[in-house]
Every structure is written in C-alpha cells, then in structure tokens.
Short mmCIF file of C-alpha atoms and ligand atoms in Angstrom, two decimals:
data_model
loop_
_atom_site.label_atom_id
_atom_site.label_comp_id
_atom_site.label_asym_id
_atom_site.label_seq_id
_atom_site.Cartn_x
_atom_site.Cartn_y
_atom_site.Cartn_z
CA MET A 1 -90.46 50.86 10.53
CA LYS A 2 -92.42 52.87 8.20
CA ILE A 3 -92.75 52.21 4.29
CA LEU A 4 -93.42 55.54 3.06
CA LYS A 5 -93.94 54.50 -0.79
CA VAL A 6 -92.66 52.39 -3.85
CA ASP A 7 -89.44 54.69 -4.43
CA HIS A 8 -88.65 52.90 -7.51
CA ILE A 9 -88.78 49.76 -10.03
CA GLY A 10 -85.24 48.77 -10.88
CA ILE A 11 -85.07 47.32 -14.52
CA ALA A 12 -81.99 45.30 -15.63
CA VAL A 13 -81.25 46.38 -19.58
CA ASN A 14 -78.43 45.45 -21.74
CA ASN A 15 -78.01 49.08 -23.08
CA ILE A 16 -79.40 52.06 -21.25
CA GLU A 17 -79.35 54.17 -24.52
CA GLU A 18 -81.14 51.85 -26.53
CA VAL A 19 -84.10 51.58 -23.72
CA LYS A 20 -83.96 55.24 -22.86
CA LYS A 21 -85.71 55.78 -26.27
CA LEU A 22 -88.85 53.89 -25.02
CA TYR A 23 -89.11 55.71 -21.81
CA SER A 24 -88.33 59.20 -22.99
CA GLU A 25 -89.20 59.31 -26.73
CA ILE A 26 -92.09 56.94 -26.92
CA LEU A 27 -93.87 57.10 -23.29
CA GLY A 28 -92.66 60.81 -22.96
CA ILE A 29 -91.08 60.29 -19.48
CA PRO A 30 -88.40 62.81 -18.55
CA HIS A 31 -84.98 61.37 -18.10
CA LEU A 32 -84.00 62.78 -14.73
CA GLY A 33 -80.37 61.71 -15.00
CA SER A 34 -77.83 58.93 -15.12
CA GLU A 35 -75.23 57.90 -12.58
CA THR A 36 -72.55 55.14 -12.20
CA VAL A 37 -72.26 53.40 -8.98
CA ALA A 38 -68.72 52.02 -9.25
CA GLU A 39 -68.98 49.45 -6.13
CA GLN A 40 -72.12 48.02 -7.41
CA LYS A 41 -70.98 47.92 -11.15
CA VAL A 42 -73.92 49.62 -12.60
CA THR A 43 -74.94 52.62 -14.23
CA THR A 44 -78.50 53.78 -13.54
CA ALA A 45 -80.79 56.15 -15.61
CA PHE A 46 -83.79 57.45 -13.58
CA PHE A 47 -87.28 58.12 -15.22
CA PRO A 48 -89.98 59.91 -12.41
CA VAL A 49 -93.31 58.76 -12.82
CA GLY A 50 -95.58 60.59 -10.15
CA GLU A 51 -94.05 59.85 -6.65
CA SER A 52 -91.95 57.05 -7.83
CA GLU A 53 -89.42 56.44 -10.57
CA ILE A 54 -88.31 53.66 -13.07
CA GLU A 55 -84.72 52.78 -12.84
CA LEU A 56 -82.93 51.26 -15.66
CA LEU A 57 -79.69 49.19 -14.65
CA GLU A 58 -76.68 48.45 -17.01
CA SER A 59 -73.96 46.66 -15.97
CA THR A 60 -70.23 47.92 -15.99
CA ALA A 61 -68.63 44.83 -15.96
CA PRO A 62 -69.32 41.11 -16.88
CA ASP A 63 -69.27 40.09 -13.35
CA GLY A 64 -71.30 42.56 -12.02
CA PRO A 65 -74.85 41.65 -10.23
CA ILE A 66 -76.98 43.18 -13.25
CA ALA A 67 -74.91 41.09 -15.83
CA LYS A 68 -75.50 37.98 -13.92
CA PHE A 69 -79.11 38.68 -13.53
CA ILE A 70 -79.60 39.17 -17.09
CA GLU A 71 -77.39 36.25 -17.95
CA SER A 72 -79.86 34.03 -15.96
CA ARG A 73 -83.00 35.34 -16.28
CA GLY A 74 -82.87 38.07 -19.31
CA GLN A 75 -83.71 41.56 -19.34
CA GLY A 76 -86.63 43.01 -17.09
CA ILE A 77 -87.80 44.09 -13.72
CA GLN A 78 -84.93 43.39 -11.14
CA HIS A 79 -85.94 44.74 -7.89
CA ILE A 80 -88.40 46.84 -5.97
CA ALA A 81 -87.37 49.68 -4.01
CA LEU A 82 -89.41 50.89 -0.87
CA ARG A 83 -88.63 54.06 0.73
CA VAL A 84 -88.48 53.84 4.50
CA ASP A 85 -88.21 56.66 7.05
CA ASN A 86 -85.23 54.90 8.86
CA ILE A 87 -83.27 52.08 7.26
CA GLU A 88 -81.18 51.23 10.14
CA GLU A 89 -84.13 50.91 12.11
CA ALA A 90 -86.05 48.80 9.68
CA LEU A 91 -83.11 46.34 9.16
CA GLU A 92 -82.76 45.86 12.69
CA GLU A 93 -86.71 45.36 12.91
CA LEU A 94 -86.84 42.81 9.98
CA LYS A 95 -84.11 40.96 11.12
CA ALA A 96 -85.67 40.30 14.38
CA LYS A 97 -88.95 39.37 12.66
CA GLY A 98 -86.84 36.61 10.85
CA VAL A 99 -86.33 38.23 7.27
CA ARG A 100 -83.03 37.05 5.35
CA LEU A 101 -81.05 40.36 4.73
CA ILE A 102 -78.42 40.79 1.79
CA ASP A 103 -77.14 43.74 3.52
CA GLU A 104 -77.03 43.89 7.44
CA LYS A 105 -75.92 47.56 7.10
CA PRO A 106 -76.90 49.96 4.48
CA ARG A 107 -74.70 50.82 1.69
CA LYS A 108 -74.43 53.80 -0.47
CA GLY A 109 -76.86 53.61 -3.70
CA ALA A 110 -77.41 56.12 -6.37
CA GLY A 111 -78.59 59.71 -5.61
CA GLY A 112 -76.71 59.75 -2.27
CA ALA A 113 -79.52 57.21 -1.16
CA LYS A 114 -78.84 54.71 1.68
CA ILE A 115 -79.82 51.42 0.30
CA ALA A 116 -80.12 47.74 1.78
CA PHE A 117 -81.61 44.54 -0.30
CA LEU A 118 -83.65 41.72 1.42
CA HIS A 119 -83.19 38.20 0.24
CA PRO A 120 -85.71 37.03 -2.40
CA LYS A 121 -85.71 33.55 -0.40
CA SER A 122 -87.52 35.59 2.29
CA THR A 123 -89.69 37.66 0.05
CA PHE A 124 -91.32 35.00 -2.30
CA GLY A 125 -88.79 35.86 -5.14
CA VAL A 126 -88.95 39.59 -5.24
CA LEU A 127 -85.49 41.36 -4.76
CA VAL A 128 -86.60 44.07 -2.22
CA GLU A 129 -84.32 46.94 -1.86
CA LEU A 130 -85.12 49.39 1.16
CA SER A 131 -84.03 53.17 0.46
CA GLN A 132 -83.62 56.29 2.54
CA ARG A 133 -82.95 59.60 1.09
ZN1 ZN B 1 -82.53 50.15 -6.91
#
C-alpha cells in the first residue's frame, strides 16, 4: 500500500451555493465542478488547491450521511481523503493490520474515483477516505 497524497478534504455544508462564495469569490479558488452521487445522497463541489482539493458536501436527502453528520456535529470538516495507488490492496492490508473498515470493498465516488471509508473508531476520531483515481 502506498499513500500518495492528501487527495481532498471533505467539508459538510448546508448549502453549497452559499459556501461556494467563500471559496471562489473571497478566497479566489476556481470551482472545478459539481457532481451529485445519488447512491451516497450527496452533491459535491470541488475546489483545487495545489495537489489537493477542497470538497464541499451537501446532502440531497434528510436521511443522507451528510445530513446526519450536520445534525449531530454541525457544518465543518467531515472527512480527509488519502489517495492510494491500489485501493483493493490497501483495504486488504489495513484489515490484516486490524483497522476497522466501513467499506470492505471500494464503491464509486465523485469523479469516477474508487473510494472506501475507514471507521473513525480505528482512526482516532477522523473519518478517513481512501481514494484511487
Ligand atoms: Zn471525499
């Protein structure tokens, strides 16, 4: 398993359009695009910063994971995504090392990436996403 970089930082927000102003107009980061991932009940908007991106996440349904996150913890950083060279291999290796996984198998993320989440109970409270593109 090789961790290549911080792929993106996921930030849960109530309204992307509203928060977009901060990142694009005030901070001057170009808006790379938005995408709705129906199976995860989320719309994402990407803002590239150097080698990484800021990913805004807005729930598309009241029972979606982002809606639930905001309900219990408020808006803010929801996850950190690490780019790996081989996600299947990484999951196997981490499982063997005793790390609790939310996803045993990769699922489809925004931008055609393969993603999988590690359980925050195994990562000291941080929701870590592995991503391979
Ligand atoms: Zn993400």
